[in-house]
Amino acid sequence: MKQKLDIKYNIPNVKAFLSVFNLNLEHYNDLSINDEIKILDKEKEVGSVLFNEDKIEITSKSIYGDLKASTDYASAFTLTDIESFDTIGALGLFASFSNTFKFTLGDKLTGDLNFAIKLDNEFGNRANLHAVLNYQDDNKKYIMKFQEAGFPLYYLEEGEDYQEKIIYNLFDSYDYSYIHHSLTKKVIDNNIVKSYYESAFIGKGYYNKKNNTAVNVKEIDNKLVDKKYLEFPKKGVDDEEVEVINKGEVFTSISPNTIDKIKILIEEFPFLEKVFIYSFNNFSNKEVYALFGINKDKFSLDNFYFDKGKILEKF
């Protein structure tokens, strides 16, 4: 069964979206259609959220630039499962819903942030962020995808004479790569412009299924100038914490510039730190630190939904 949700069930997603840009909502009581509430940066009013008939509209200033966004009201899919009496001794209750915020930030960055929520009294509640970000200026463009198209992370950067890719596909190896980082650019060697290519990846073991493979190669004008190759043992199946950490740590050892690149991106766009943390909400802090060098425990997406059961009212 599907039903359109009341304003109060959309509010946590609005708060989560605003928190990405270090913004908050003013205190409010019951809300109705056509109500407008203030957006705050600490105690200062910087914008508003308008609850129109069909859409929620957000207009605000932020430390990152002018922010404009809109989202439809969420519709929840709900079901009950009588068979849950055999496992938990109660009727199984499940609901899922999401809000997709289409936004612009300044005049160079656009994107979609989709906050997806699942409430399940048998298997547990989950919150996650799916994100697509696009940045374009005169010299370069970025495309960043989080938990989209089967990839936990997909990053593409292109300029006039270079291209850089970072792909994390931890469980179903993409082209035999669980993690991939490549860079193509022009370099000057003895006053001659040449093509430089570097690629590092973690993949499946070629001959031993119990192993992973780590490779880092460098080429100039399609000629190999350096190669590092390592086979190392798996520590668990692909989706287990111990194996995710294993892959992340070994990849960092062969390609430390990957985490360095992520740190550079976060320095350029500080709100990306929360996008990483919210998008990997279902990963442990140890996993996120091994993969990206980020402390996931700094922020919690779950607090917007599950803290003291505030949203766990019956639909």
Short mmCIF file of C-alpha atoms in Angstrom, two decimals:
data_model
loop_
_atom_site.label_atom_id
_atom_site.label_comp_id
_atom_site.label_asym_id
_atom_site.label_seq_id
_atom_site.Cartn_x
_atom_site.Cartn_y
_atom_site.Cartn_z
CA MET A 1 0.00 0.00 0.00
CA LYS A 2 1.22 3.51 -0.80
CA GLN A 3 0.17 6.74 0.88
CA LYS A 4 1.28 10.36 0.71
CA LEU A 5 2.83 11.39 3.99
CA ASP A 6 1.87 14.31 6.18
CA ILE A 7 4.27 17.26 6.49
CA LYS A 8 5.64 16.00 9.83
CA TYR A 9 7.09 12.87 8.18
CA ASN A 10 8.91 15.01 5.59
CA ILE A 11 10.48 17.30 8.20
CA PRO A 12 13.32 14.95 9.24
CA ASN A 13 14.46 14.73 5.61
CA VAL A 14 14.28 18.52 5.29
CA LYS A 15 16.42 18.81 8.44
CA ALA A 16 18.89 16.24 7.12
CA PHE A 17 19.18 18.07 3.80
CA LEU A 18 19.77 21.43 5.49
CA SER A 19 22.32 19.89 7.87
CA VAL A 20 24.55 19.03 4.90
CA PHE A 21 25.06 22.78 4.48
CA ASN A 22 25.26 23.53 8.24
CA LEU A 23 21.74 24.97 8.37
CA ASN A 24 18.86 24.37 10.80
CA LEU A 25 15.14 25.00 11.11
CA GLU A 26 13.61 27.37 13.64
CA HIS A 27 11.46 25.84 16.38
CA TYR A 28 7.97 25.11 15.09
CA ASN A 29 4.70 23.61 16.25
CA ASP A 30 2.17 21.90 14.00
CA LEU A 31 2.58 22.76 10.33
CA SER A 32 -0.01 23.03 7.57
CA ILE A 33 0.02 23.52 3.80
CA ASN A 34 1.21 27.04 2.82
CA ASP A 35 3.07 27.50 6.12
CA GLU A 36 6.58 28.95 5.96
CA ILE A 37 9.31 28.46 8.56
CA LYS A 38 12.70 30.09 8.93
CA ILE A 39 16.09 28.56 8.14
CA LEU A 40 18.82 29.45 10.61
CA ASP A 41 22.61 29.56 10.43
CA LYS A 42 23.26 29.25 14.16
CA GLU A 43 20.87 31.95 15.44
CA LYS A 44 20.79 34.07 12.29
CA GLU A 45 17.86 33.86 9.87
CA VAL A 46 19.18 33.10 6.36
CA GLY A 47 16.21 31.65 4.45
CA SER A 48 12.92 29.80 4.60
CA VAL A 49 11.11 26.55 3.84
CA LEU A 50 7.70 26.90 2.19
CA PHE A 51 5.26 23.98 2.32
CA ASN A 52 3.29 24.41 -0.88
CA GLU A 53 0.39 22.22 -1.93
CA ASP A 54 2.51 19.87 -4.06
CA LYS A 55 6.12 20.72 -3.24
CA ILE A 56 8.42 21.82 -0.47
CA GLU A 57 10.50 24.82 -1.54
CA ILE A 58 13.80 25.81 0.11
CA THR A 59 15.56 29.15 -0.40
CA SER A 60 18.53 30.11 1.74
CA LYS A 61 21.96 31.63 1.97
CA SER A 62 24.77 29.44 3.27
CA ILE A 63 28.50 29.65 3.87
CA TYR A 64 28.89 27.76 0.57
CA GLY A 65 26.69 30.09 -1.52
CA ASP A 66 23.02 30.67 -2.29
CA LEU A 67 21.01 27.46 -1.89
CA LYS A 68 17.77 26.68 -3.71
CA ALA A 69 16.01 23.32 -3.54
CA SER A 70 12.66 21.59 -3.89
CA THR A 71 11.24 18.17 -3.17
CA ASP A 72 7.92 16.41 -3.60
CA TYR A 73 6.17 15.18 -0.49
CA ALA A 74 7.22 11.63 0.31
CA SER A 75 4.91 8.71 -0.29
CA ALA A 76 5.34 5.66 1.92
CA PHE A 77 5.10 2.05 0.82
CA THR A 78 3.82 -0.01 3.76
CA LEU A 79 3.09 -3.65 4.40
CA THR A 80 2.48 -6.07 7.24
CA ASP A 81 3.79 -9.61 7.62
CA ILE A 82 1.84 -12.05 9.77
CA GLU A 83 4.67 -14.60 9.48
CA SER A 84 6.78 -12.37 11.74
CA PHE A 85 4.86 -13.80 14.70
CA ASP A 86 7.05 -16.88 14.25
CA THR A 87 10.30 -14.87 14.54
CA ILE A 88 9.61 -11.81 16.71
CA GLY A 89 6.28 -12.72 18.31
CA ALA A 90 4.53 -9.71 16.77
CA LEU A 91 3.04 -8.53 13.48
CA GLY A 92 5.79 -7.48 11.06
CA LEU A 93 5.53 -3.80 10.14
CA PHE A 94 7.49 -2.27 7.25
CA ALA A 95 7.50 1.18 5.67
CA SER A 96 9.81 2.88 3.19
CA PHE A 97 9.80 6.42 1.86
CA SER A 98 12.19 9.04 0.49
CA ASN A 99 12.58 12.68 -0.44
CA THR A 100 14.70 13.76 -3.40
CA PHE A 101 15.96 17.33 -3.10
CA LYS A 102 16.89 18.87 -6.44
CA PHE A 103 19.14 21.79 -5.65
CA THR A 104 21.52 24.44 -6.91
CA LEU A 105 24.37 25.86 -4.83
CA GLY A 106 25.81 29.07 -6.19
CA ASP A 107 26.06 29.16 -9.97
CA LYS A 108 28.35 26.18 -10.54
CA LEU A 109 27.00 23.24 -8.56
CA THR A 110 23.74 21.33 -9.02
CA GLY A 111 22.59 18.00 -7.69
CA ASP A 112 20.06 15.60 -6.26
CA LEU A 113 20.15 14.41 -2.65
CA ASN A 114 17.81 11.51 -1.99
CA PHE A 115 17.22 10.59 1.65
CA ALA A 116 15.79 7.06 1.77
CA ILE A 117 14.25 5.68 4.96
CA LYS A 118 13.19 2.15 5.88
CA LEU A 119 11.31 1.35 9.08
CA ASP A 120 11.20 -2.34 9.96
CA ASN A 121 10.30 -3.75 13.38
CA GLU A 122 11.81 -7.14 12.50
CA PHE A 123 15.08 -6.39 10.69
CA GLY A 124 15.76 -2.87 11.96
CA ASN A 125 15.48 0.71 10.72
CA ARG A 126 17.82 2.16 8.12
CA ALA A 127 18.53 5.60 6.69
CA ASN A 128 20.75 6.33 3.72
CA LEU A 129 21.63 9.06 1.29
CA HIS A 130 21.87 8.65 -2.48
CA ALA A 131 23.54 11.64 -4.08
CA VAL A 132 24.45 12.99 -7.52
CA LEU A 133 26.50 16.19 -7.71
CA ASN A 134 27.59 18.10 -10.79
CA TYR A 135 30.11 20.95 -10.77
CA GLN A 136 31.13 22.99 -13.80
CA ASP A 137 33.38 25.99 -14.14
CA ASP A 138 35.43 27.39 -17.03
CA ASN A 139 38.29 24.91 -16.61
CA LYS A 140 36.90 21.67 -15.21
CA LYS A 141 33.86 19.65 -14.33
CA TYR A 142 33.14 17.13 -11.60
CA ILE A 143 30.54 14.39 -11.49
CA MET A 144 30.15 12.75 -8.09
CA LYS A 145 27.75 9.90 -7.40
CA PHE A 146 27.16 8.24 -4.04
CA GLN A 147 25.23 4.95 -3.79
CA GLU A 148 24.05 5.34 -7.38
CA ALA A 149 24.00 3.00 -10.41
CA GLY A 150 25.40 0.15 -8.33
CA PHE A 151 28.48 2.09 -7.18
CA PRO A 152 29.02 3.17 -3.56
CA LEU A 153 31.16 5.96 -5.03
CA TYR A 154 31.75 7.16 -8.59
CA TYR A 155 33.85 10.25 -9.23
CA LEU A 156 34.83 11.77 -12.58
CA GLU A 157 36.84 14.94 -13.05
CA GLU A 158 37.64 16.32 -16.49
CA GLY A 159 39.61 19.33 -17.67
CA GLU A 160 41.05 20.52 -20.94
CA ASP A 161 43.88 17.99 -21.01
CA TYR A 162 43.23 15.55 -18.18
CA GLN A 163 40.73 13.06 -16.77
CA GLU A 164 40.59 11.48 -13.32
CA LYS A 165 38.32 8.67 -12.10
CA ILE A 166 37.74 7.15 -8.69
CA ILE A 167 35.34 4.21 -8.46
CA TYR A 168 34.44 2.18 -5.39
CA ASN A 169 32.47 -0.96 -6.22
CA LEU A 170 33.30 -3.01 -3.17
CA PHE A 171 31.10 -6.08 -3.58
CA ASP A 172 30.57 -6.76 -7.31
CA SER A 173 33.91 -6.00 -8.89
CA TYR A 174 33.59 -3.64 -11.85
CA ASP A 175 35.95 -4.79 -14.60
CA TYR A 176 37.55 -6.95 -11.89
CA SER A 177 38.13 -3.84 -9.72
CA TYR A 178 36.68 -3.36 -6.25
CA ILE A 179 38.39 0.03 -6.03
CA HIS A 180 39.79 1.93 -9.00
CA HIS A 181 41.66 5.22 -9.37
CA SER A 182 43.04 6.41 -12.70
CA LEU A 183 44.55 9.62 -14.04
CA THR A 184 45.31 10.64 -17.61
CA LYS A 185 47.06 13.94 -18.31
CA LYS A 186 49.65 15.68 -20.42
CA VAL A 187 53.21 16.05 -19.10
CA ILE A 188 56.32 17.75 -20.47
CA ASP A 189 59.39 15.54 -20.79
CA ASN A 190 62.54 17.11 -22.32
CA ASN A 191 60.37 19.89 -23.77
CA ILE A 192 58.11 17.31 -25.43
CA VAL A 193 54.44 17.01 -24.52
CA LYS A 194 53.62 13.41 -23.68
CA SER A 195 50.62 11.45 -22.46
CA TYR A 196 50.83 10.23 -18.86
CA TYR A 197 48.58 7.49 -17.48
CA GLU A 198 48.44 6.05 -13.97
CA SER A 199 46.02 3.44 -12.67
CA ALA A 200 45.67 1.66 -9.33
CA PHE A 201 43.08 -0.94 -8.48
CA ILE A 202 42.08 -3.75 -6.15
CA GLY A 203 40.57 -6.75 -7.91
CA LYS A 204 39.90 -10.44 -7.64
CA GLY A 205 42.82 -12.84 -7.43
CA TYR A 206 43.74 -14.11 -10.86
CA TYR A 207 44.51 -17.68 -9.88
CA ASN A 208 43.47 -18.02 -6.23
CA LYS A 209 39.86 -17.15 -5.36
CA LYS A 210 40.90 -16.69 -1.73
CA ASN A 211 43.14 -13.78 -2.69
CA ASN A 212 42.71 -10.21 -3.87
CA THR A 213 45.01 -8.49 -6.36
CA ALA A 214 46.46 -4.99 -5.98
CA VAL A 215 48.03 -3.32 -9.02
CA ASN A 216 49.51 0.11 -9.69
CA VAL A 217 50.83 0.94 -13.18
CA LYS A 218 52.31 4.07 -14.76
CA GLU A 219 52.71 4.68 -18.48
CA ILE A 220 54.13 7.48 -20.63
CA ASP A 221 53.04 7.53 -24.27
CA ASN A 222 51.60 4.02 -23.75
CA LYS A 223 54.97 2.67 -22.56
CA LEU A 224 55.09 1.05 -19.13
CA VAL A 225 57.47 2.90 -16.80
CA ASP A 226 56.48 1.39 -13.45
CA LYS A 227 54.33 -1.45 -12.13
CA LYS A 228 53.57 -2.75 -8.65
CA TYR A 229 51.70 -6.03 -8.25
CA LEU A 230 50.55 -7.73 -5.08
CA GLU A 231 48.31 -10.68 -4.25
CA PHE A 232 47.02 -10.63 -0.69
CA PRO A 233 44.58 -12.93 1.15
CA LYS A 234 40.94 -12.13 1.68
CA LYS A 235 39.93 -11.82 5.33
CA GLY A 236 36.24 -12.54 4.75
CA VAL A 237 33.51 -12.36 2.13
CA ASP A 238 33.18 -9.10 0.22
CA ASP A 239 30.40 -7.53 2.32
CA GLU A 240 31.91 -8.30 5.73
CA GLU A 241 33.46 -5.44 7.69
CA VAL A 242 36.82 -7.15 8.03
CA GLU A 243 37.13 -7.57 4.26
CA VAL A 244 36.00 -4.03 3.43
CA ILE A 245 38.68 -2.73 5.81
CA ASN A 246 41.21 -5.13 4.30
CA LYS A 247 40.61 -3.81 0.79
CA GLY A 248 40.64 -0.18 1.93
CA GLU A 249 43.90 -0.45 3.85
CA VAL A 250 45.77 -2.31 1.10
CA PHE A 251 44.49 0.09 -1.56
CA THR A 252 45.69 3.06 0.49
CA SER A 253 49.12 1.44 0.73
CA ILE A 254 49.44 1.17 -3.07
CA SER A 255 47.59 4.39 -3.90
CA PRO A 256 47.83 6.92 -1.02
CA ASN A 257 46.97 9.72 -3.43
CA THR A 258 43.35 8.47 -3.55
CA ILE A 259 42.60 9.48 0.03
CA ASP A 260 44.69 12.61 -0.56
CA LYS A 261 42.40 13.47 -3.48
CA ILE A 262 39.29 12.95 -1.34
CA LYS A 263 40.76 15.27 1.31
CA ILE A 264 41.43 17.90 -1.37
CA LEU A 265 37.81 17.66 -2.56
CA ILE A 266 36.52 18.08 0.99
CA GLU A 267 38.77 21.12 1.46
CA GLU A 268 37.30 22.59 -1.75
CA PHE A 269 33.71 21.59 -0.87
CA PRO A 270 33.55 21.09 2.94
CA PHE A 271 29.92 19.90 2.86
CA LEU A 272 31.15 16.80 1.00
CA GLU A 273 32.31 15.34 4.32
CA LYS A 274 28.69 14.99 5.43
CA VAL A 275 27.69 13.64 2.02
CA PHE A 276 30.30 10.91 2.41
CA ILE A 277 29.23 10.12 5.98
CA TYR A 278 25.48 10.14 5.26
CA SER A 279 25.93 8.08 2.07
CA PHE A 280 27.90 5.45 3.97
CA ASN A 281 25.57 5.47 6.96
CA ASN A 282 25.27 1.68 6.81
CA PHE A 283 29.06 1.25 6.99
CA SER A 284 30.97 1.21 10.29
CA ASN A 285 33.34 3.99 11.28
CA LYS A 286 36.28 1.60 10.82
CA GLU A 287 35.16 0.85 7.25
CA VAL A 288 34.66 4.51 6.32
CA TYR A 289 38.03 5.47 7.79
CA ALA A 290 39.82 2.65 5.94
CA LEU A 291 38.15 3.58 2.64
CA PHE A 292 38.26 7.39 2.76
CA GLY A 293 40.21 8.55 5.81
CA ILE A 294 37.03 10.12 7.24
CA ASN A 295 35.76 9.86 10.82
CA LYS A 296 32.15 8.78 10.33
CA ASP A 297 31.25 9.23 14.01
CA LYS A 298 31.46 13.03 13.65
CA PHE A 299 27.90 13.14 12.26
CA SER A 300 24.91 10.81 12.43
CA LEU A 301 22.17 10.57 9.82
CA ASP A 302 20.23 8.17 12.05
CA ASN A 303 19.73 10.89 14.67
CA PHE A 304 17.33 12.69 12.36
CA TYR A 305 15.05 9.65 12.24
CA PHE A 306 15.57 7.16 15.01
CA ASP A 307 16.78 9.17 18.02
CA LYS A 308 14.45 8.23 20.89
CA GLY A 309 11.99 6.86 18.32
CA LYS A 310 10.68 10.30 17.40
CA ILE A 311 9.63 9.32 13.90
CA LEU A 312 8.49 5.82 14.72
CA GLU A 313 4.82 6.64 14.87
CA LYS A 314 2.27 4.48 13.06
CA PHE A 315 1.48 5.51 9.52
#
